[in-house]
Short mmCIF file of C-alpha atoms in Angstrom, two decimals:
data_model
loop_
_atom_site.label_atom_id
_atom_site.label_comp_id
_atom_site.label_asym_id
_atom_site.label_seq_id
_atom_site.Cartn_x
_atom_site.Cartn_y
_atom_site.Cartn_z
CA LEU A 1 -41.33 102.82 -31.13
CA LYS A 2 -44.28 104.78 -29.64
CA LEU A 3 -46.28 104.24 -26.58
CA GLU A 4 -50.09 104.23 -27.36
CA MET A 5 -51.91 106.72 -25.20
CA PRO A 6 -55.49 106.02 -23.86
CA ALA A 7 -58.39 107.83 -25.35
CA VAL A 8 -59.44 109.33 -22.04
CA ASN A 9 -59.49 112.90 -20.82
CA LEU A 10 -56.86 113.20 -18.09
CA ASP A 11 -57.48 116.92 -17.30
CA ARG A 12 -59.02 116.23 -13.88
CA GLU A 13 -57.22 115.46 -10.68
CA VAL A 14 -55.62 112.01 -10.17
CA THR A 15 -57.86 111.09 -7.07
CA LEU A 16 -61.09 111.87 -9.15
CA LEU A 17 -59.87 109.97 -12.08
CA ALA A 18 -58.84 106.97 -9.97
CA ALA A 19 -62.36 106.76 -8.65
CA VAL A 20 -64.04 106.42 -12.06
CA PRO A 21 -64.04 102.67 -12.92
CA GLY A 22 -64.45 103.26 -16.78
CA VAL A 23 -61.25 105.53 -16.67
CA VAL A 24 -59.22 103.01 -14.65
CA GLN A 25 -60.16 100.07 -16.83
CA SER A 26 -59.16 102.07 -19.98
CA LEU A 27 -55.86 103.02 -18.43
CA LYS A 28 -55.24 99.44 -17.32
CA SER A 29 -55.76 98.13 -20.83
CA CYS A 30 -53.27 100.82 -22.05
CA ALA A 31 -50.76 99.97 -19.33
CA VAL A 32 -50.88 96.24 -20.36
CA THR A 33 -50.06 97.31 -23.93
CA TRP A 34 -47.08 99.34 -22.66
CA LYS A 35 -45.88 96.52 -20.53
CA LYS A 36 -46.03 94.00 -23.57
CA LEU A 37 -44.16 96.54 -25.75
CA ILE A 38 -41.39 97.41 -23.31
CA SER A 39 -40.86 93.75 -22.42
CA ARG A 40 -40.71 92.77 -26.10
CA VAL A 41 -38.30 95.54 -26.80
CA LEU A 42 -36.12 94.65 -23.82
CA GLU A 43 -36.01 91.04 -24.88
CA GLU A 44 -35.16 91.92 -28.43
CA GLN A 45 -32.45 94.38 -27.45
CA LEU A 46 -30.75 92.09 -24.93
CA LYS A 47 -30.63 89.23 -27.49
CA LYS A 48 -28.74 91.39 -29.92
CA VAL A 49 -25.09 90.69 -30.58
CA PRO A 50 -22.48 92.77 -32.52
CA GLN A 51 -22.65 92.40 -36.23
CA GLY A 52 -19.10 91.19 -36.93
CA ASN A 53 -15.98 90.41 -34.91
CA SER A 54 -14.65 93.91 -34.66
CA PRO A 55 -14.66 95.91 -31.42
CA LEU A 56 -16.25 98.80 -33.35
CA ALA A 57 -19.24 96.51 -33.94
CA GLU A 58 -19.73 96.35 -30.14
CA ILE A 59 -19.62 100.01 -29.81
CA ASP A 60 -22.25 100.33 -32.61
CA LEU A 61 -24.39 97.78 -30.83
CA TRP A 62 -24.40 99.65 -27.45
CA ARG A 63 -25.22 102.91 -29.36
CA GLU A 64 -28.14 101.26 -31.11
CA ILE A 65 -29.48 99.71 -28.03
CA ASN A 66 -28.97 103.10 -26.05
CA ALA A 67 -30.90 104.86 -28.79
CA THR A 68 -33.76 102.32 -28.77
CA LEU A 69 -34.11 102.24 -25.02
CA ARG A 70 -33.76 106.05 -24.71
CA ALA A 71 -36.70 106.49 -27.06
CA LEU A 72 -38.84 104.50 -24.64
CA THR A 73 -37.42 106.09 -21.53
CA GLU A 74 -38.06 109.53 -22.85
CA GLN A 75 -41.68 108.63 -23.48
CA ILE A 76 -42.16 107.25 -20.02
CA LYS A 77 -41.04 110.59 -18.65
CA LEU A 78 -43.81 112.47 -20.53
CA PRO A 79 -46.38 114.25 -18.13
CA GLU A 80 -49.41 112.31 -19.57
CA VAL A 81 -47.62 108.89 -19.17
CA GLN A 82 -46.52 109.89 -15.51
CA LYS A 83 -50.22 110.85 -14.86
CA VAL A 84 -51.51 107.55 -16.04
CA LEU A 85 -49.08 105.63 -13.73
CA GLU A 86 -50.17 107.95 -10.76
CA ILE A 87 -53.81 107.25 -11.47
CA LEU A 88 -53.31 103.49 -11.64
CA GLN A 89 -51.14 103.66 -8.46
CA GLU A 90 -54.04 105.36 -6.72
CA ALA A 91 -56.65 103.06 -8.05
CA ASP A 92 -54.88 99.67 -7.88
CA SER A 93 -51.41 99.57 -6.62
CA GLN A 94 -51.17 95.81 -6.83
CA PHE A 95 -51.98 95.93 -10.58
CA ILE A 96 -49.25 98.51 -11.39
CA GLY A 97 -46.63 96.54 -9.47
CA ASP A 98 -45.84 94.31 -12.57
CA LEU A 99 -45.58 97.35 -14.76
CA GLN A 100 -43.20 99.06 -12.41
CA ILE A 101 -40.95 96.13 -12.47
CA VAL A 102 -40.77 96.37 -16.29
CA LEU A 103 -40.19 100.00 -16.16
CA SER A 104 -37.52 99.51 -13.61
CA ASP A 105 -35.81 97.11 -16.00
CA LEU A 106 -36.16 99.57 -18.78
CA ARG A 107 -34.35 102.27 -16.68
CA ARG A 108 -31.66 99.82 -15.60
CA TYR A 109 -30.79 98.54 -19.05
CA HIS A 110 -30.94 102.04 -20.55
CA MET A 111 -28.46 103.31 -17.89
CA GLN A 112 -26.24 100.28 -18.70
CA ALA A 113 -26.41 100.92 -22.53
CA GLN A 114 -25.97 104.60 -22.05
CA ASP A 115 -22.92 104.02 -19.75
CA ASN A 116 -21.35 101.41 -22.07
CA ALA A 117 -21.87 103.66 -25.10
CA LYS A 118 -20.29 106.62 -23.29
CA PHE A 119 -17.27 104.82 -22.09
CA LEU A 120 -16.52 102.79 -25.11
CA SER A 121 -16.71 106.05 -27.23
CA THR A 122 -13.43 107.09 -25.39
CA VAL A 123 -11.54 104.16 -27.19
CA GLU A 124 -13.33 104.55 -30.53
CA ARG A 125 -10.64 106.76 -32.07
CA HIS A 126 -7.96 104.18 -31.25
CA LEU A 127 -10.14 101.35 -32.56
CA LYS A 128 -10.65 103.16 -35.81
CA ASN A 129 -6.77 103.38 -36.18
CA LEU A 130 -6.58 99.77 -35.69
CA SER A 131 -9.40 99.11 -38.31
CA THR A 132 -8.46 101.57 -40.95
CA GLY A 133 -5.02 103.02 -40.25
CA THR A 134 -2.53 102.90 -42.96
CA GLY A 135 0.61 100.71 -42.20
CA VAL A 136 1.55 98.49 -39.37
CA ASP A 137 3.33 101.26 -37.60
CA VAL A 138 0.02 102.98 -37.06
CA ILE A 139 -1.23 99.87 -35.32
CA SER A 140 1.86 99.67 -33.14
CA ASN A 141 1.57 103.29 -32.13
CA THR A 142 -2.12 102.90 -31.35
CA ILE A 143 -1.94 99.74 -29.03
CA PRO A 144 -0.41 101.47 -25.90
CA SER A 145 -2.87 104.35 -26.10
CA LEU A 146 -5.74 102.00 -26.60
CA LEU A 147 -4.83 99.83 -23.71
CA ASN A 148 -4.38 102.84 -21.47
CA ALA A 149 -7.80 104.09 -22.32
CA LEU A 150 -9.14 100.66 -21.63
CA ARG A 151 -7.59 100.71 -18.26
CA LEU A 152 -9.51 103.96 -17.47
CA VAL A 153 -12.65 102.29 -18.69
CA TRP A 154 -12.04 99.37 -16.43
CA ILE A 155 -11.65 101.65 -13.39
CA MET A 156 -14.49 104.02 -14.07
CA SER A 157 -17.19 102.10 -15.96
CA TRP A 158 -19.95 100.36 -13.97
CA HIS A 159 -20.24 97.55 -16.42
CA TYR A 160 -16.95 97.26 -18.32
CA SER A 161 -15.30 96.78 -14.98
CA LYS A 162 -16.54 93.22 -15.11
CA GLU A 163 -14.64 90.28 -16.68
CA GLU A 164 -17.57 89.05 -18.53
CA LEU A 165 -17.81 92.31 -20.63
CA MET A 166 -14.08 93.19 -20.80
CA VAL A 167 -12.70 89.91 -21.92
CA PRO A 168 -14.88 89.48 -24.90
CA PHE A 169 -14.07 93.07 -25.84
CA LEU A 170 -10.35 92.40 -25.65
CA GLU A 171 -10.90 89.26 -27.69
CA ARG A 172 -12.43 91.51 -30.41
CA ILE A 173 -9.32 93.90 -30.29
CA SER A 174 -7.11 90.82 -30.54
CA TRP A 175 -9.06 89.72 -33.67
CA GLU A 176 -8.82 93.19 -35.14
CA ILE A 177 -5.05 93.28 -34.82
CA SER A 178 -4.70 89.78 -36.17
CA GLU A 179 -6.80 90.76 -39.16
CA ARG A 180 -4.83 93.71 -39.93
CA VAL A 181 -1.67 91.62 -39.77
CA ARG A 182 -3.30 89.08 -42.21
CA ARG A 183 -3.94 91.93 -44.65
CA VAL A 184 -0.50 93.20 -44.38
CA VAL A 185 1.23 89.83 -44.68
CA ASP A 186 -0.64 88.65 -47.61
CA LEU A 187 1.29 85.79 -49.09
CA GLN A 188 -0.07 86.25 -52.65
CA THR A 189 1.48 89.61 -52.81
CA LEU A 190 4.24 89.23 -50.27
CA PHE A 191 6.32 86.77 -52.26
CA LYS A 192 6.17 89.13 -55.29
CA GLN A 193 7.90 91.81 -53.32
CA ASP A 194 11.56 92.77 -52.93
CA ILE A 195 12.97 90.35 -50.30
CA GLY A 196 14.26 93.28 -48.07
CA ALA A 197 10.70 94.95 -48.27
CA ALA A 198 9.00 91.65 -47.50
CA LYS A 199 11.36 91.05 -44.48
CA LYS A 200 10.65 94.45 -43.20
CA LYS A 201 6.87 94.00 -43.51
CA ILE A 202 6.97 90.66 -41.72
CA THR A 203 9.21 92.05 -38.96
CA GLU A 204 6.77 94.91 -38.40
CA ALA A 205 3.81 92.52 -38.29
CA LYS A 206 5.62 90.23 -35.83
CA ASN A 207 6.61 93.20 -33.63
CA THR A 208 2.97 94.50 -33.59
CA LEU A 209 1.63 91.11 -32.44
CA GLU A 210 4.28 90.86 -29.70
CA GLN A 211 3.64 94.45 -28.66
CA TRP A 212 -0.04 93.71 -28.19
CA LYS A 213 0.80 91.10 -25.67
CA LYS A 214 3.49 93.12 -24.02
CA CYS A 215 1.34 96.15 -23.55
CA TYR A 216 -1.48 93.99 -22.08
CA PHE A 217 0.69 92.71 -19.35
CA THR A 218 1.92 96.22 -18.72
CA THR A 219 -1.54 97.28 -18.40
CA CYS A 220 -2.33 94.47 -15.86
CA ILE A 221 0.49 95.77 -13.64
CA GLN A 222 -0.77 99.41 -13.89
CA VAL A 223 -4.28 98.25 -12.85
CA GLU A 224 -2.91 96.53 -9.83
CA GLU A 225 -0.67 99.51 -8.89
CA SER A 226 -3.69 101.96 -9.34
CA GLY A 227 -5.14 100.58 -6.16
CA SER A 228 -8.21 99.08 -7.99
CA LYS A 229 -9.63 96.00 -6.20
CA ARG A 230 -10.50 94.63 -9.59
CA PHE A 231 -7.42 93.16 -11.35
CA TRP A 232 -6.82 92.01 -14.84
CA LYS A 233 -6.48 88.31 -14.24
CA PHE A 234 -8.06 87.10 -17.44
CA ASP A 235 -7.76 83.96 -19.52
CA VAL A 236 -4.54 84.63 -21.45
CA LYS A 237 -5.30 81.75 -23.78
CA ARG A 238 -8.40 83.38 -25.01
CA LEU A 239 -6.74 86.58 -25.67
CA PHE A 240 -3.46 85.58 -27.22
CA GLU A 241 -3.48 81.98 -28.40
CA LYS A 242 -4.22 83.08 -32.00
CA THR A 243 -1.74 86.00 -32.02
CA ASP A 244 0.96 84.03 -30.48
CA TYR A 245 0.52 81.38 -33.26
CA MET A 246 0.73 84.18 -35.77
CA VAL A 247 3.93 85.32 -34.35
CA LEU A 248 5.41 81.84 -35.04
CA ILE A 249 4.13 82.02 -38.63
CA CYS A 250 5.69 85.37 -39.07
CA GLN A 251 8.94 84.03 -37.80
CA ASP A 252 8.64 81.06 -40.24
CA LEU A 253 8.01 83.43 -43.17
CA TYR A 254 10.98 85.54 -42.14
CA ASP A 255 13.13 82.49 -42.03
CA ILE A 256 11.96 81.57 -45.56
CA PHE A 257 12.91 84.91 -46.96
CA GLN A 258 16.22 84.86 -45.11
CA VAL A 259 17.13 81.54 -46.59
CA THR A 260 16.00 82.72 -49.98
CA GLU A 261 18.07 85.81 -49.68
CA GLU A 262 21.15 83.80 -48.69
CA LEU A 263 20.70 81.57 -51.70
CA GLN A 264 20.34 84.61 -53.91
CA ASN A 265 23.42 86.17 -52.49
CA ILE A 266 25.37 83.35 -54.15
CA PHE A 267 24.53 85.07 -57.44
CA ILE A 268 25.44 88.70 -56.43
CA PRO A 269 25.40 91.33 -59.26
CA GLU A 270 29.20 91.30 -59.45
CA LEU A 271 29.16 87.63 -60.23
CA ILE A 272 26.39 88.07 -62.84
CA THR A 273 28.29 90.83 -64.68
CA VAL A 274 31.60 88.81 -64.97
CA SER A 275 30.19 85.41 -65.42
CA GLU A 276 30.95 83.78 -68.73
CA ASN A 277 27.58 81.92 -68.63
CA PRO A 278 24.96 84.61 -67.74
CA LYS A 279 22.17 82.33 -69.04
CA GLY A 280 23.28 79.68 -66.50
CA VAL A 281 23.24 82.36 -63.72
CA ASP A 282 19.71 83.34 -64.78
CA GLU A 283 18.63 79.68 -64.67
CA LEU A 284 20.07 79.44 -61.10
CA GLN A 285 18.13 82.43 -60.01
CA ARG A 286 15.05 80.87 -61.59
CA GLN A 287 15.52 77.67 -59.62
CA VAL A 288 16.07 79.62 -56.32
CA ASN A 289 12.62 81.29 -57.09
CA ILE A 290 10.99 77.98 -57.51
CA ILE A 291 11.55 77.12 -53.82
CA ILE A 292 9.17 79.84 -52.65
CA SER A 293 6.61 79.61 -55.44
CA PRO A 294 4.32 77.03 -53.62
CA MET A 295 3.88 79.51 -50.88
CA GLU A 296 1.97 81.90 -53.05
CA ASP A 297 -0.88 79.69 -53.74
CA LEU A 298 -1.54 77.87 -50.46
CA SER A 299 -4.92 76.14 -50.29
CA PHE A 300 -5.22 77.02 -46.52
CA ASP A 301 -4.73 80.01 -44.28
CA PRO A 302 -1.35 79.63 -42.73
CA PHE A 303 -2.31 82.10 -39.95
CA SER A 304 -5.18 79.71 -38.77
CA ILE A 305 -4.42 77.44 -35.97
CA GLY A 306 -6.60 74.93 -37.61
CA SER A 307 -4.18 74.74 -40.49
CA ALA A 308 -1.17 74.21 -38.15
CA ARG A 309 -0.46 70.61 -39.56
CA ASP A 310 -0.68 71.83 -43.16
CA TRP A 311 1.67 74.65 -42.47
CA ALA A 312 4.13 72.41 -40.46
CA PHE A 313 4.24 70.13 -43.59
CA VAL A 314 4.97 73.09 -46.00
CA MET A 315 7.74 74.22 -43.58
CA GLU A 316 9.11 70.81 -43.29
CA GLU A 317 9.20 70.41 -47.01
CA PHE A 318 10.85 73.71 -47.49
CA ARG A 319 13.50 73.22 -44.77
CA GLU A 320 14.36 69.54 -45.37
CA ASP A 321 13.76 68.97 -48.95
CA VAL A 322 13.81 71.97 -51.11
CA ILE A 323 16.93 73.83 -49.82
CA VAL A 324 19.13 70.79 -49.90
CA GLU A 325 17.90 69.77 -53.33
CA ILE A 326 18.18 73.22 -54.95
CA ILE A 327 21.86 73.57 -53.80
CA LYS A 328 22.48 70.06 -54.96
CA GLN A 329 21.03 71.10 -58.32
CA ILE A 330 23.17 74.29 -58.45
CA PHE A 331 26.24 72.30 -57.83
CA VAL A 332 25.68 69.50 -60.32
CA GLU A 333 24.73 71.81 -63.12
CA ASN A 334 27.52 74.26 -62.62
CA PHE A 335 30.63 72.56 -61.18
CA LYS A 336 32.25 72.19 -64.62
CA ASP A 337 31.95 75.85 -65.35
CA PRO A 338 31.12 77.58 -62.09
CA PRO A 339 30.18 81.28 -61.97
CA LEU A 340 33.01 83.32 -60.42
CA TYR A 341 33.00 86.17 -58.13
CA LYS A 342 34.62 89.39 -59.52
CA ASN A 343 38.40 89.35 -59.74
CA HIS A 344 38.45 85.70 -58.55
CA PRO A 345 40.99 83.55 -60.55
CA PRO A 346 39.56 80.34 -62.06
CA VAL A 347 40.68 77.75 -59.44
CA ALA A 348 40.38 79.68 -56.16
CA GLY A 349 37.19 81.24 -57.48
CA ALA A 350 35.73 77.68 -58.19
CA ILE A 351 36.73 76.61 -54.54
CA SER A 352 35.19 79.76 -53.13
CA TRP A 353 31.88 79.11 -54.98
CA CYS A 354 31.88 75.49 -53.88
CA ARG A 355 32.49 76.57 -50.24
CA SER A 356 29.70 79.06 -50.34
CA LEU A 357 27.25 76.36 -51.59
CA SER A 358 28.54 74.08 -48.87
CA HIS A 359 27.90 76.77 -46.16
CA ARG A 360 24.45 77.28 -47.47
CA ILE A 361 23.54 73.69 -47.34
CA THR A 362 25.18 73.10 -43.91
CA HIS A 363 23.36 75.85 -42.27
CA PRO A 364 19.90 74.62 -42.43
CA ILE A 365 20.88 70.98 -41.74
CA THR A 366 22.55 72.22 -38.54
CA ARG A 367 19.28 73.84 -37.51
CA PHE A 368 17.43 70.70 -38.34
CA GLN A 369 19.59 68.81 -35.92
CA GLU A 370 18.21 70.93 -33.11
CA GLU A 371 14.78 69.29 -33.77
CA GLU A 372 15.69 65.70 -33.76
CA GLU A 373 12.31 64.48 -34.79
CA LEU A 374 12.69 66.12 -38.22
CA LEU A 375 15.86 64.33 -39.22
CA ALA A 376 14.76 61.19 -37.57
CA SER A 377 11.65 60.85 -39.78
CA GLU A 378 11.83 58.76 -43.07
CA ARG A 379 12.00 62.05 -45.12
CA GLY A 380 14.59 63.43 -42.78
CA VAL A 381 16.88 60.46 -43.18
CA GLN A 382 16.57 60.75 -47.01
CA VAL A 383 17.36 64.55 -46.86
CA LYS A 384 20.30 63.91 -44.61
CA GLN A 385 21.72 61.22 -47.00
CA ILE A 386 21.34 63.79 -49.93
CA TYR A 387 23.10 66.31 -47.81
CA LEU A 388 26.06 63.94 -46.93
CA GLN A 389 26.41 62.88 -50.64
CA VAL A 390 26.40 66.37 -51.96
CA THR A 391 28.92 67.76 -49.32
CA LYS A 392 31.11 64.72 -50.04
CA LYS A 393 31.12 65.55 -53.73
CA MET A 394 31.75 69.15 -52.96
CA LYS A 395 34.76 68.34 -50.85
CA ALA A 396 36.12 65.99 -53.42
CA TYR A 397 35.52 68.76 -56.07
CA GLU A 398 37.45 71.16 -54.01
CA ASP A 399 40.33 68.70 -53.21
CA GLN A 400 40.64 67.90 -56.97
CA LYS A 401 40.66 71.49 -58.00
CA TYR A 402 43.38 72.35 -55.43
CA CYS A 403 45.56 69.31 -56.07
CA LEU A 404 45.67 69.82 -59.73
CA TRP A 405 46.50 73.48 -59.41
CA ARG A 406 49.19 72.76 -56.83
CA GLU A 407 50.83 70.15 -58.98
CA ARG A 408 50.71 72.19 -62.13
CA THR A 409 52.11 75.18 -60.23
CA GLU A 410 55.03 73.21 -58.76
CA GLN A 411 55.85 71.88 -62.19
CA ILE A 412 55.46 74.90 -64.37
CA LEU A 413 56.54 77.85 -62.15
CA PRO A 414 60.29 76.98 -61.91
CA LEU A 415 60.27 76.74 -65.75
CA LEU A 416 58.58 79.94 -66.18
CA LEU A 417 61.05 81.64 -63.75
CA LYS A 418 63.99 80.31 -65.70
CA ASP A 419 62.94 81.87 -69.00
CA THR A 420 64.86 84.99 -70.02
CA LEU A 421 62.87 88.22 -69.57
CA LEU A 422 63.86 89.31 -73.07
CA THR A 423 64.08 87.36 -76.32
CA LEU A 424 65.81 88.18 -79.54
CA SER A 425 63.30 89.39 -82.08
CA SER A 426 65.40 90.06 -85.11
CA ALA A 427 68.94 91.33 -86.21
CA THR A 428 69.70 93.40 -89.37
CA GLU A 429 73.07 94.68 -90.71
CA GLU A 430 73.20 98.41 -91.38
CA PRO A 431 74.82 99.07 -94.90
CA VAL A 432 76.88 102.04 -93.97
CA THR A 433 78.27 101.15 -90.56
CA THR A 434 78.34 97.48 -91.04
CA LYS A 435 76.87 97.17 -87.54
CA LYS A 436 73.89 94.93 -86.57
CA SER A 437 70.62 96.49 -85.30
CA VAL A 438 69.18 94.11 -82.58
CA CYS A 439 65.40 94.04 -81.35
CA PHE A 440 64.14 92.26 -78.19
CA THR A 441 60.71 91.20 -77.18
CA LEU A 442 59.37 90.99 -73.57
CA ASN A 443 59.06 87.40 -72.60
CA PHE A 444 56.92 87.51 -69.37
CA SER A 445 54.30 84.77 -69.39
CA PRO A 446 50.82 85.82 -68.17
CA GLU A 447 50.67 82.51 -66.32
CA ILE A 448 52.99 83.96 -63.70
CA GLN A 449 50.36 86.72 -63.03
CA GLU A 450 47.60 84.18 -62.70
CA ILE A 451 49.74 81.99 -60.43
CA ILE A 452 50.42 84.98 -58.15
CA THR A 453 46.59 85.81 -57.99
CA GLU A 454 45.72 82.14 -57.36
CA THR A 455 48.39 81.97 -54.57
CA LYS A 456 46.95 84.97 -52.76
CA TYR A 457 43.40 83.70 -52.91
CA MET A 458 44.39 80.08 -51.93
CA GLU A 459 45.95 81.45 -48.76
CA GLN A 460 42.93 83.50 -48.12
CA LEU A 461 41.06 80.22 -48.26
CA GLY A 462 43.44 78.77 -45.82
CA LEU A 463 45.01 76.34 -48.23
CA PRO A 464 48.77 75.63 -48.28
CA VAL A 465 50.56 76.94 -51.20
CA PRO A 466 54.01 75.87 -52.70
CA GLU A 467 56.93 77.78 -51.15
CA MET A 468 58.09 79.09 -54.53
CA ALA A 469 54.55 80.41 -55.32
CA ARG A 470 54.38 82.20 -52.02
CA TYR A 471 57.88 83.76 -52.51
CA VAL A 472 56.83 84.96 -55.98
CA ALA A 473 53.56 86.30 -54.64
CA LEU A 474 55.40 88.24 -51.94
CA GLN A 475 57.78 89.57 -54.61
CA GLU A 476 54.94 90.56 -56.90
CA ASP A 477 56.07 94.16 -57.23
CA LYS A 478 59.41 93.01 -58.68
CA TYR A 479 57.90 90.65 -61.13
CA LEU A 480 55.09 92.99 -62.43
#
C-alpha cells in the first residue's frame, strides 16, 4: 500500500502554494485518492476475522492489521504528505475536513491494533503451550499462568478491558483446551491401550478441563480484589458449556474402563496359569473385550454436545445391556468347569468365582437404580429381568455346590478318620530265624487334605461347616 504523491513541486512556502489554483486542484485530486484508499483499507481490515478458532489466530490477525495500518500511518507522517495537508488546510479548510476524519480513524484504529497486538503478545507463549505442548500436564501447568497474564491484560489494556473483546478471546482459549483434550482422548487409539494408561490419560484430561474452569473463577475473584472497576462477570455458559460436557464424557469413558478392568480382574494372571481350561479363559477375555469394541468406531463425535443423545444411547446400552449379558454368558459357559483362583479347592473355588461374578453384575445394577428412568424403560425392565434370572441361577449354583459338599463331607469324613493310619503291606518268613518280616504302608487319604482346605475356604466365605470338619481343620498340624 502506497500513497500516490502529486506531480507538483512543493518546494515553495505553504501560503504561496495555497494561493495557486492549479496546485490546489492537483493536491485536492490527490487527497481524494488518499481518502478513498485509506477508507477502503480500513473497511477491509475491520471486516477481517481470525483464520480459525485458535486464540493464536486472533493474535496473528491483530499483528496483520497493525502492520497494514502502520504502513499507512508511517506514510502520513512523511514531510511531503504533511505539507500537502497544510497547503489544503490553508487553501480550503472545509474540503480537508472529510480527509481529516478518515486520517483520525486511521490513527485510532492503528493505535487499537498496536495496543491489542502488544498486550496479546504477552500471553502468546502460554497459548503456544496450549496449542503444541506435549502432554496434558503441560496444558494443566499453563492454564494458571495464562489466566494470570490475561488478568493483567484486562487491567492494563485499553481495548481488551472490554467484554466484547475478552469474552470471544476466552472462548477461543476454551476451544483450544477442548481440542487438545480431543486429541489426547482419541477413542480410536484409547481403547487399544493398556487400561491403566487409558484411565490415567482420561483422568488427566478431565482434571485439565476442570482446572480451566476453576482457574477462571479464581481469576474473577482476583480481578475484583485488585480494585479494578471492571469485573469478570461474563456469560459462563458461553465459556464452559462445551468443556463441562466434555468432563461428563471423560467420566463416562473412565467408568467404561473401570468396569472393563473389574471384569478382566475376574481372570487375573494367577487364575489363568492354574486354570485347567486356558482356552476357555482366553475366550472369556475375548468376550470382555467385545463390550468396548463398538466404542472404537463411533460414527459421531462423543465430545460434541450435538451428539449427546447418540452418546447417551451408547452408554445406556453399555451399562444396561452389555455388562449384564456378558456376565450371564460367562456364567452359563463356565459353571460346569469354572476357572479357579490359585490354591482354591474345587468347591469353595467355584463358589468364590460365582460370587465374584454376582458382585460384578450387582454393582452396575445398583448404580442404575439411582437413575430410575433407565430401569423403568422397556429395555431397562428386560435387563433387570435378565439380572434377576442370572443372580437366581448363581445363588442356586452356590447352594447346590455347598450342600453337596457338606453332605459328602458329613458322610465320608467319619469313615476316613476311622481307617487305620498304617496297613499291612506284606509278611515274609526268614529262613534262619524263622521270624516274620512285616512291611506297612501309610494309609492317609488325600481326601482329608482336600476336606481341610475346603473347610478353611468355606469358613472364609461365611458358610457353616460340619463340626467334625472344623475340628479336623483346627487340628491340621496333627493330621498332616
